[in-house]
Short mmCIF file of C-alpha atoms in Angstrom, two decimals:
data_model
loop_
_atom_site.label_atom_id
_atom_site.label_comp_id
_atom_site.label_asym_id
_atom_site.label_seq_id
_atom_site.Cartn_x
_atom_site.Cartn_y
_atom_site.Cartn_z
CA UNK A 1 14.19 10.83 -12.09
CA UNK A 2 14.45 13.44 -9.86
CA UNK A 3 17.61 14.59 -7.71
CA UNK A 4 16.18 15.48 -4.32
CA UNK A 5 13.64 13.24 -4.13
CA UNK A 6 14.25 9.13 -6.34
CA UNK A 7 11.49 7.61 -5.00
CA UNK A 8 9.59 9.41 -8.20
CA UNK A 9 12.35 6.49 -10.20
CA UNK A 10 11.11 3.67 -8.80
CA UNK A 11 8.65 1.09 -10.90
CA UNK A 12 7.27 -1.56 -9.67
CA UNK A 13 5.89 -3.40 -12.76
CA UNK A 14 3.91 -7.50 -13.01
CA UNK A 15 1.55 -8.45 -16.19
CA UNK A 16 0.09 -5.19 -17.36
CA UNK A 17 0.16 -3.58 -14.02
CA UNK A 18 2.93 -0.68 -12.41
CA UNK A 19 2.73 0.32 -9.38
CA UNK A 20 4.67 3.86 -9.16
CA UNK A 21 4.49 7.08 -6.72
CA UNK A 22 1.67 9.14 -8.58
CA UNK A 23 2.29 12.55 -10.46
CA UNK A 24 0.50 15.81 -8.92
CA UNK A 25 -1.92 15.73 -11.56
CA UNK A 26 -2.72 11.86 -11.06
CA UNK A 27 -3.09 12.67 -7.68
CA UNK A 28 -5.78 14.95 -7.82
CA UNK A 29 -7.18 11.92 -9.88
CA UNK A 30 -6.85 10.06 -6.72
CA UNK A 31 -9.23 13.29 -5.52
CA UNK A 32 -11.91 13.01 -7.41
CA UNK A 33 -11.83 8.98 -7.40
CA UNK A 34 -12.24 9.33 -3.56
CA UNK A 35 -15.00 11.51 -3.75
CA UNK A 36 -17.21 9.47 -5.57
CA UNK A 37 -15.95 6.58 -3.53
CA UNK A 38 -18.76 4.85 -0.68
CA UNK A 39 -17.19 5.35 2.97
CA UNK A 40 -14.28 2.98 3.74
CA UNK A 41 -13.16 2.49 7.19
CA UNK A 42 -9.80 0.60 5.92
CA UNK A 43 -8.96 3.41 4.12
CA UNK A 44 -7.59 6.38 6.33
CA UNK A 45 -9.15 9.22 3.51
CA UNK A 46 -12.03 6.90 3.05
CA UNK A 47 -12.82 6.53 6.52
CA UNK A 48 -15.53 9.54 7.87
CA UNK A 49 -19.09 8.67 6.59
CA UNK A 50 -20.37 12.11 7.52
CA UNK A 51 -17.64 13.77 4.60
CA UNK A 52 -19.17 15.27 1.88
CA UNK A 53 -17.65 14.08 -1.47
CA UNK A 54 -15.32 17.55 -1.83
CA UNK A 55 -13.67 16.44 1.98
CA UNK A 56 -13.31 13.40 1.12
CA UNK A 57 -11.26 14.22 -2.19
CA UNK A 58 -9.72 16.85 -0.26
CA UNK A 59 -8.55 14.57 2.88
CA UNK A 60 -7.35 12.51 -0.19
CA UNK A 61 -4.70 15.06 -1.32
CA UNK A 62 -3.80 16.32 1.88
CA UNK A 63 -3.14 12.33 2.98
CA UNK A 64 -1.40 11.93 -0.11
CA UNK A 65 0.65 15.56 0.26
CA UNK A 66 1.39 14.54 4.23
CA UNK A 67 3.73 11.18 3.48
CA UNK A 68 5.54 12.90 0.91
CA UNK A 69 6.18 16.10 3.46
CA UNK A 70 6.77 14.11 6.44
CA UNK A 71 9.17 10.91 5.32
CA UNK A 72 12.01 9.92 7.25
CA UNK A 73 13.85 6.87 7.08
CA UNK A 74 13.20 6.33 10.41
CA UNK A 75 9.43 7.11 10.12
CA UNK A 76 7.83 6.17 6.22
CA UNK A 77 4.48 5.88 4.45
CA UNK A 78 4.38 5.54 0.61
CA UNK A 79 1.41 5.43 -1.56
CA UNK A 80 1.92 3.21 -4.57
CA UNK A 81 -0.63 4.86 -7.75
CA UNK A 82 -1.43 1.00 -8.91
CA UNK A 83 -2.23 1.54 -13.06
CA UNK A 84 -3.85 -1.19 -15.01
CA UNK A 85 -2.73 -1.10 -18.77
CA UNK A 86 -1.84 2.41 -17.69
CA UNK A 87 -5.56 2.96 -16.19
CA UNK A 88 -4.97 4.46 -12.50
CA UNK A 89 -7.45 1.33 -10.34
CA UNK A 90 -6.04 2.45 -7.00
CA UNK A 91 -3.42 2.63 -4.64
CA UNK A 92 -1.58 -0.09 -2.11
CA UNK A 93 0.70 1.50 0.46
CA UNK A 94 3.24 0.49 2.93
CA UNK A 95 4.58 2.37 5.89
CA UNK A 96 6.87 1.95 8.58
CA UNK A 97 8.63 3.33 11.43
CA UNK A 98 12.44 2.50 12.61
CA UNK A 99 12.70 0.03 9.33
CA UNK A 100 15.99 -0.42 9.51
CA UNK A 101 16.14 -2.14 13.06
CA UNK A 102 12.19 -3.66 13.01
CA UNK A 103 12.33 -4.52 9.45
CA UNK A 104 8.44 -4.96 9.82
CA UNK A 105 5.90 -3.16 7.56
CA UNK A 106 2.31 -2.43 7.31
CA UNK A 107 0.56 -2.91 4.30
CA UNK A 108 -2.91 -1.05 2.79
CA UNK A 109 -5.34 -1.17 -0.35
CA UNK A 110 -7.59 0.83 -2.23
CA UNK A 111 -8.78 -0.28 -5.63
CA UNK A 112 -11.89 1.98 -6.69
CA UNK A 113 -15.07 0.22 -6.02
CA UNK A 114 -15.95 0.39 -10.38
CA UNK A 115 -12.76 -1.75 -10.28
CA UNK A 116 -13.05 -4.63 -7.30
CA UNK A 117 -13.28 -8.08 -7.93
CA UNK A 118 -11.03 -8.34 -10.96
CA UNK A 119 -8.25 -9.39 -9.04
CA UNK A 120 -6.55 -6.14 -8.82
CA UNK A 121 -6.21 -5.80 -5.41
CA UNK A 122 -4.03 -9.25 -4.97
CA UNK A 123 -2.31 -9.20 -8.16
CA UNK A 124 -0.98 -5.41 -7.29
CA UNK A 125 0.26 -6.74 -3.72
CA UNK A 126 1.83 -9.74 -4.78
CA UNK A 127 3.22 -7.39 -6.68
CA UNK A 128 4.13 -4.94 -3.61
CA UNK A 129 5.10 -7.74 -1.10
CA UNK A 130 7.93 -8.53 -3.95
CA UNK A 131 9.10 -5.09 -3.29
CA UNK A 132 8.87 -4.97 0.39
CA UNK A 133 10.35 -8.67 0.74
CA UNK A 134 13.01 -8.62 -2.09
CA UNK A 135 13.36 -4.98 -2.66
CA UNK A 136 13.67 -3.71 0.79
CA UNK A 137 14.61 -6.53 2.85
CA UNK A 138 11.57 -6.59 4.76
CA UNK A 139 11.31 -9.64 7.82
CA UNK A 140 6.91 -9.48 8.02
CA UNK A 141 4.82 -8.01 6.30
CA UNK A 142 1.24 -7.00 8.99
CA UNK A 143 -2.49 -6.57 7.24
CA UNK A 144 -5.49 -5.33 9.34
CA UNK A 145 -8.95 -5.63 7.51
CA UNK A 146 -12.50 -5.04 9.27
CA UNK A 147 -14.74 -8.09 10.89
CA UNK A 148 -17.48 -6.73 8.24
CA UNK A 149 -14.71 -6.70 5.01
CA UNK A 150 -14.64 -9.70 2.93
CA UNK A 151 -12.36 -8.53 0.45
CA UNK A 152 -9.69 -7.53 2.65
CA UNK A 153 -9.80 -11.24 4.36
CA UNK A 154 -9.85 -13.04 1.23
CA UNK A 155 -6.69 -10.19 0.23
CA UNK A 156 -4.76 -11.21 2.64
CA UNK A 157 -5.65 -15.47 3.28
CA UNK A 158 -5.52 -15.45 -1.07
CA UNK A 159 -1.99 -14.13 -0.17
CA UNK A 160 -0.47 -16.81 2.70
CA UNK A 161 -0.88 -14.13 5.27
CA UNK A 162 -1.43 -15.92 8.90
CA UNK A 163 -4.24 -14.58 10.99
CA UNK A 164 -2.79 -13.54 14.56
CA UNK A 165 -4.39 -15.03 17.58
CA UNK A 166 -5.46 -11.88 19.18
CA UNK A 167 -8.58 -10.10 17.25
CA UNK A 168 -10.84 -6.72 18.24
CA UNK A 169 -11.39 -3.35 18.73
CA UNK A 170 -8.77 -1.21 18.20
CA UNK A 171 -10.49 1.47 20.36
CA UNK A 172 -14.01 2.06 22.03
CA UNK A 173 -16.57 1.73 18.90
CA UNK A 174 -14.12 0.12 16.83
CA UNK A 175 -15.54 -2.66 14.36
CA UNK A 176 -13.40 -5.48 15.65
CA UNK A 177 -10.83 -5.95 13.00
CA UNK A 178 -8.38 -8.87 11.86
CA UNK A 179 -4.46 -9.10 12.13
CA UNK A 180 -2.71 -10.15 9.67
CA UNK A 181 1.24 -11.39 9.58
CA UNK A 182 3.61 -12.87 6.07
CA UNK A 183 7.38 -13.27 7.22
CA UNK A 184 9.22 -13.36 4.34
CA UNK A 185 10.64 -17.16 4.51
CA UNK A 186 6.24 -17.61 4.43
CA UNK A 187 6.45 -15.35 0.99
CA UNK A 188 9.18 -16.87 -0.22
CA UNK A 189 8.31 -20.81 0.08
CA UNK A 190 5.19 -19.83 -2.19
CA UNK A 191 4.65 -19.93 -5.78
CA UNK A 192 5.01 -16.75 -7.31
CA UNK A 193 2.03 -16.29 -10.11
CA UNK A 194 3.50 -13.91 -12.66
CA UNK A 195 7.41 -12.30 -12.52
CA UNK A 196 7.88 -9.09 -11.46
CA UNK A 197 10.54 -6.30 -11.98
CA UNK A 198 11.73 -3.70 -10.03
CA UNK A 199 13.52 -0.81 -11.21
CA UNK A 200 14.72 2.87 -9.80
CA UNK A 201 14.86 1.06 -6.07
CA UNK A 202 18.39 1.44 -5.75
CA UNK A 203 18.35 5.33 -6.03
CA UNK A 204 16.38 4.72 -2.95
CA UNK A 205 17.34 2.82 -0.83
CA UNK A 206 18.76 5.35 1.56
CA UNK A 207 15.55 6.90 1.57
CA UNK A 208 14.09 3.85 3.93
CA UNK A 209 16.64 3.69 6.50
CA UNK A 210 19.78 1.63 4.17
CA UNK A 211 22.80 2.67 5.10
#
């Protein structure tokens, strides 16, 4: 664990899955995977259909580097690499602004196309929600899914997110999207499919705005 960046010691484990900050080499592996992926409006570095594979990989690295370089307690974004039995299969993201006061986060997910449909997104999101609610003390998690992304819509509903009444385009030319939210109370009222173990969090809580 780094004295200067204790988040490198954070581990979230459930069954064969582990979530943690990717190493430099694993960031390169994520970039290589992104270069092979189709356009995905729900993932920032996969959103531009005009990108070449090399540019898409470069965007992935820049996104991951920017997260670390702009981190602050008043505004942060954390992408955790998802490993299935040690194999890198995607990322789970959680981000917030003024978290210490608002206690609300946004969530996002990217599971490699060749590993989709195996329940990895749902299981790793379930582990992330444990970190969000039981570890960080969030009150609400928000998930936005494009109307034409059935996998993302199904993930939210499967985990108990409730759709907010307002649904529509974020801006001109942007496809309609659905906004879902999940409260800590609703999360805790639901059965947990498998135990989640979090280690290395206490040393990092100050980075999320905890005093």
